C-alpha cells in the first residue's frame, strides 16, 4: 500500500475517532438520541476537512521538493569537481542513448 493511501486512511480513521469520542462525550452529558448529530455539527463538514487537509499536505510536499532542489543545487555549486563529474556522466549517458558513443 502506498504511503499516501496509508496517510489518507489514517486521516479518515482519525476523523471517525474524533466524532465517536465527541458522541460519547455528548451521551455522558445526557444527550442520547441526537448525540451523534450534535458531534457531526460540532466537527463540521467532513468532506471539507478532508479536502483542506489534503491541500495542506500537497502544499507541504511541493515546498519540501523545492527546498530539496535548492539544497541540491547549492551543494553542486559548493563542489565544482563533483558537479563536473555528474554533468559529464549525464552528457555521456545522453550521447550513448542517442547512439553517439
mmCIF file with all atom_site columns, C-alpha atoms in Angstrom:
data_model
loop_
_atom_site.group_PDB
_atom_site.id
_atom_site.type_symbol
_atom_site.label_atom_id
_atom_site.label_alt_id
_atom_site.label_comp_id
_atom_site.label_asym_id
_atom_site.label_entity_id
_atom_site.label_seq_id
_atom_site.pdbx_PDB_ins_code
_atom_site.Cartn_x
_atom_site.Cartn_y
_atom_site.Cartn_z
_atom_site.occupancy
_atom_site.B_iso_or_equiv
_atom_site.pdbx_formal_charge
_atom_site.auth_seq_id
_atom_site.auth_comp_id
_atom_site.auth_asym_id
_atom_site.auth_atom_id
_atom_site.pdbx_PDB_model_num
ATOM 1   C CA . UNK A 1 1   ? 0.000   0.000  0.000   1.00 0.00 ? 1   UNK A CA 1
ATOM 2   C CA . UNK A 1 2   ? 1.345   3.435  -0.857  1.00 0.00 ? 2   UNK A CA 1
ATOM 3   C CA . UNK A 1 3   ? 2.390   5.937  1.777   1.00 0.00 ? 3   UNK A CA 1
ATOM 4   C CA . UNK A 1 4   ? -0.206  8.439  0.554   1.00 0.00 ? 4   UNK A CA 1
ATOM 5   C CA . UNK A 1 5   ? -3.001  5.867  0.745   1.00 0.00 ? 5   UNK A CA 1
ATOM 6   C CA . UNK A 1 6   ? -1.993  4.935  4.310   1.00 0.00 ? 6   UNK A CA 1
ATOM 7   C CA . UNK A 1 7   ? -1.976  8.617  5.281   1.00 0.00 ? 7   UNK A CA 1
ATOM 8   C CA . UNK A 1 8   ? -5.450  9.152  3.810   1.00 0.00 ? 8   UNK A CA 1
ATOM 9   C CA . UNK A 1 9   ? -6.804  6.074  5.583   1.00 0.00 ? 9   UNK A CA 1
ATOM 10  C CA . UNK A 1 10  ? -5.289  7.299  8.854   1.00 0.00 ? 10  UNK A CA 1
ATOM 11  C CA . UNK A 1 11  ? -6.890  10.711 8.326   1.00 0.00 ? 11  UNK A CA 1
ATOM 12  C CA . UNK A 1 12  ? -10.292 9.079  7.766   1.00 0.00 ? 12  UNK A CA 1
ATOM 13  C CA . UNK A 1 13  ? -9.827  6.936  10.887  1.00 0.00 ? 13  UNK A CA 1
ATOM 14  C CA . UNK A 1 14  ? -8.784  9.965  12.965  1.00 0.00 ? 14  UNK A CA 1
ATOM 15  C CA . UNK A 1 15  ? -11.899 11.846 11.872  1.00 0.00 ? 15  UNK A CA 1
ATOM 16  C CA . UNK A 1 16  ? -14.137 8.883  12.718  1.00 0.00 ? 16  UNK A CA 1
ATOM 17  C CA . UNK A 1 17  ? -12.436 8.504  16.111  1.00 0.00 ? 17  UNK A CA 1
ATOM 18  C CA . UNK A 1 18  ? -12.868 12.196 16.862  1.00 0.00 ? 18  UNK A CA 1
ATOM 19  C CA . UNK A 1 19  ? -16.569 12.116 16.026  1.00 0.00 ? 19  UNK A CA 1
ATOM 20  C CA . UNK A 1 20  ? -17.085 8.935  18.082  1.00 0.00 ? 20  UNK A CA 1
ATOM 21  C CA . UNK A 1 21  ? -15.304 10.480 21.066  1.00 0.00 ? 21  UNK A CA 1
ATOM 22  C CA . UNK A 1 22  ? -17.440 13.608 20.812  1.00 0.00 ? 22  UNK A CA 1
ATOM 23  C CA . UNK A 1 23  ? -20.541 11.411 20.538  1.00 0.00 ? 23  UNK A CA 1
ATOM 24  C CA . UNK A 1 24  ? -19.551 9.560  23.741  1.00 0.00 ? 24  UNK A CA 1
ATOM 25  C CA . UNK A 1 25  ? -18.977 12.882 25.490  1.00 0.00 ? 25  UNK A CA 1
ATOM 26  C CA . UNK A 1 26  ? -22.434 14.046 24.398  1.00 0.00 ? 26  UNK A CA 1
ATOM 27  C CA . UNK A 1 27  ? -24.006 10.820 25.705  1.00 0.00 ? 27  UNK A CA 1
ATOM 28  C CA . UNK A 1 28  ? -22.158 11.233 29.020  1.00 0.00 ? 28  UNK A CA 1
ATOM 29  C CA . UNK A 1 29  ? -23.693 14.710 29.303  1.00 0.00 ? 29  UNK A CA 1
ATOM 30  C CA . UNK A 1 30  ? -27.164 13.218 28.891  1.00 0.00 ? 30  UNK A CA 1
ATOM 31  C CA . UNK A 1 31  ? -27.757 13.753 25.169  1.00 0.00 ? 31  UNK A CA 1
ATOM 32  C CA . UNK A 1 32  ? -28.734 10.353 23.782  1.00 0.00 ? 32  UNK A CA 1
ATOM 33  C CA . UNK A 1 33  ? -30.826 10.399 20.571  1.00 0.00 ? 33  UNK A CA 1
ATOM 34  C CA . UNK A 1 34  ? -29.146 13.394 18.970  1.00 0.00 ? 34  UNK A CA 1
ATOM 35  C CA . UNK A 1 35  ? -25.606 12.837 20.358  1.00 0.00 ? 35  UNK A CA 1
ATOM 36  C CA . UNK A 1 36  ? -24.041 11.774 17.043  1.00 0.00 ? 36  UNK A CA 1
ATOM 37  C CA . UNK A 1 37  ? -25.750 14.533 15.052  1.00 0.00 ? 37  UNK A CA 1
ATOM 38  C CA . UNK A 1 38  ? -24.533 17.122 17.553  1.00 0.00 ? 38  UNK A CA 1
ATOM 39  C CA . UNK A 1 39  ? -20.991 15.708 17.273  1.00 0.00 ? 39  UNK A CA 1
ATOM 40  C CA . UNK A 1 40  ? -21.143 15.923 13.471  1.00 0.00 ? 40  UNK A CA 1
ATOM 41  C CA . UNK A 1 41  ? -22.444 19.507 13.648  1.00 0.00 ? 41  UNK A CA 1
ATOM 42  C CA . UNK A 1 42  ? -19.652 20.480 16.031  1.00 0.00 ? 42  UNK A CA 1
ATOM 43  C CA . UNK A 1 43  ? -16.979 18.848 13.854  1.00 0.00 ? 43  UNK A CA 1
ATOM 44  C CA . UNK A 1 44  ? -18.213 20.474 10.654  1.00 0.00 ? 44  UNK A CA 1
ATOM 45  C CA . UNK A 1 45  ? -18.220 19.284 7.076   1.00 0.00 ? 45  UNK A CA 1
ATOM 46  C CA . UNK A 1 46  ? -16.161 16.070 6.945   1.00 0.00 ? 46  UNK A CA 1
ATOM 47  C CA . UNK A 1 47  ? -15.523 16.365 3.201   1.00 0.00 ? 47  UNK A CA 1
ATOM 48  C CA . UNK A 1 48  ? -14.273 19.913 3.585   1.00 0.00 ? 48  UNK A CA 1
ATOM 49  C CA . UNK A 1 49  ? -11.892 18.873 6.376   1.00 0.00 ? 49  UNK A CA 1
ATOM 50  C CA . UNK A 1 50  ? -10.575 16.015 4.191   1.00 0.00 ? 50  UNK A CA 1
ATOM 51  C CA . UNK A 1 51  ? -10.048 18.324 1.209   1.00 0.00 ? 51  UNK A CA 1
ATOM 52  C CA . UNK A 1 52  ? -8.415  21.016 3.324   1.00 0.00 ? 52  UNK A CA 1
ATOM 53  C CA . UNK A 1 53  ? -6.024  18.537 4.893   1.00 0.00 ? 53  UNK A CA 1
ATOM 54  C CA . UNK A 1 54  ? -5.092  17.065 1.514   1.00 0.00 ? 54  UNK A CA 1
ATOM 55  C CA . UNK A 1 55  ? -4.463  20.553 0.144   1.00 0.00 ? 55  UNK A CA 1
ATOM 56  C CA . UNK A 1 56  ? -2.112  21.326 3.030   1.00 0.00 ? 56  UNK A CA 1
ATOM 57  C CA . UNK A 1 57  ? -0.288  18.026 2.513   1.00 0.00 ? 57  UNK A CA 1
ATOM 58  C CA . UNK A 1 58  ? 0.135   18.784 -1.203  1.00 0.00 ? 58  UNK A CA 1
ATOM 59  C CA . UNK A 1 59  ? 1.467   22.264 -0.481  1.00 0.00 ? 59  UNK A CA 1
ATOM 60  C CA . UNK A 1 60  ? 3.911   20.888 2.083   1.00 0.00 ? 60  UNK A CA 1
ATOM 61  C CA . UNK A 1 61  ? 5.083   18.217 -0.366  1.00 0.00 ? 61  UNK A CA 1
ATOM 62  C CA . UNK A 1 62  ? 5.745   20.818 -3.066  1.00 0.00 ? 62  UNK A CA 1
ATOM 63  C CA . UNK A 1 63  ? 7.508   23.124 -0.611  1.00 0.00 ? 63  UNK A CA 1
ATOM 64  C CA . UNK A 1 64  ? 9.730   20.264 0.563   1.00 0.00 ? 64  UNK A CA 1
ATOM 65  C CA . UNK A 1 65  ? 10.565  19.337 -3.042  1.00 0.00 ? 65  UNK A CA 1
ATOM 66  C CA . UNK A 1 66  ? 11.602  22.914 -3.817  1.00 0.00 ? 66  UNK A CA 1
ATOM 67  C CA . UNK A 1 67  ? 13.760  23.046 -0.689  1.00 0.00 ? 67  UNK A CA 1
ATOM 68  C CA . UNK A 1 68  ? 15.426  19.765 -1.682  1.00 0.00 ? 68  UNK A CA 1
ATOM 69  C CA . UNK A 1 69  ? 16.149  21.078 -5.189  1.00 0.00 ? 69  UNK A CA 1
ATOM 70  C CA . UNK A 1 70  ? 17.630  24.291 -3.777  1.00 0.00 ? 70  UNK A CA 1
ATOM 71  C CA . UNK A 1 71  ? 19.795  22.294 -1.394  1.00 0.00 ? 71  UNK A CA 1
ATOM 72  C CA . UNK A 1 72  ? 20.984  20.021 -4.205  1.00 0.00 ? 72  UNK A CA 1
ATOM 73  C CA . UNK A 1 73  ? 21.888  22.966 -6.441  1.00 0.00 ? 73  UNK A CA 1
ATOM 74  C CA . UNK A 1 74  ? 23.705  24.668 -3.570  1.00 0.00 ? 74  UNK A CA 1
ATOM 75  C CA . UNK A 1 75  ? 25.735  21.517 -2.891  1.00 0.00 ? 75  UNK A CA 1
ATOM 76  C CA . UNK A 1 76  ? 26.616  21.185 -6.574  1.00 0.00 ? 76  UNK A CA 1
ATOM 77  C CA . UNK A 1 77  ? 27.756  24.828 -6.580  1.00 0.00 ? 77  UNK A CA 1
ATOM 78  C CA . UNK A 1 78  ? 29.933  24.249 -3.499  1.00 0.00 ? 78  UNK A CA 1
ATOM 79  C CA . UNK A 1 79  ? 31.557  21.137 -5.013  1.00 0.00 ? 79  UNK A CA 1
ATOM 80  C CA . UNK A 1 80  ? 32.598  22.082 -8.567  1.00 0.00 ? 80  UNK A CA 1
ATOM 81  C CA . UNK A 1 81  ? 34.664  18.910 -9.098  1.00 0.00 ? 81  UNK A CA 1
ATOM 82  C CA . UNK A 1 82  ? 31.739  16.683 -8.227  1.00 0.00 ? 82  UNK A CA 1
ATOM 83  C CA . UNK A 1 83  ? 29.455  18.836 -10.360 1.00 0.00 ? 83  UNK A CA 1
ATOM 84  C CA . UNK A 1 84  ? 31.777  18.381 -13.346 1.00 0.00 ? 84  UNK A CA 1
ATOM 85  C CA . UNK A 1 85  ? 31.765  14.604 -12.893 1.00 0.00 ? 85  UNK A CA 1
ATOM 86  C CA . UNK A 1 86  ? 27.960  14.459 -12.575 1.00 0.00 ? 86  UNK A CA 1
ATOM 87  C CA . UNK A 1 87  ? 27.468  16.731 -15.582 1.00 0.00 ? 87  UNK A CA 1
ATOM 88  C CA . UNK A 1 88  ? 29.968  14.768 -17.686 1.00 0.00 ? 88  UNK A CA 1
ATOM 89  C CA . UNK A 1 89  ? 28.301  11.497 -16.754 1.00 0.00 ? 89  UNK A CA 1
ATOM 90  C CA . UNK A 1 90  ? 24.869  12.872 -17.657 1.00 0.00 ? 90  UNK A CA 1
ATOM 91  C CA . UNK A 1 91  ? 26.161  14.104 -21.020 1.00 0.00 ? 91  UNK A CA 1
ATOM 92  C CA . UNK A 1 92  ? 27.859  10.778 -21.767 1.00 0.00 ? 92  UNK A CA 1
ATOM 93  C CA . UNK A 1 93  ? 24.669  8.869  -20.938 1.00 0.00 ? 93  UNK A CA 1
ATOM 94  C CA . UNK A 1 94  ? 22.664  11.165 -23.173 1.00 0.00 ? 94  UNK A CA 1
ATOM 95  C CA . UNK A 1 95  ? 25.091  10.668 -26.061 1.00 0.00 ? 95  UNK A CA 1
ATOM 96  C CA . UNK A 1 96  ? 25.070  6.912  -25.509 1.00 0.00 ? 96  UNK A CA 1
ATOM 97  C CA . UNK A 1 97  ? 21.237  6.828  -25.588 1.00 0.00 ? 97  UNK A CA 1
ATOM 98  C CA . UNK A 1 98  ? 21.284  8.678  -28.903 1.00 0.00 ? 98  UNK A CA 1
ATOM 99  C CA . UNK A 1 99  ? 23.852  6.265  -30.326 1.00 0.00 ? 99  UNK A CA 1
ATOM 100 C CA . UNK A 1 100 ? 26.653  8.824  -30.399 1.00 0.00 ? 100 UNK A CA 1
ATOM 101 C CA . UNK A 1 101 ? 29.135  6.739  -28.399 1.00 0.00 ? 101 UNK A CA 1
#
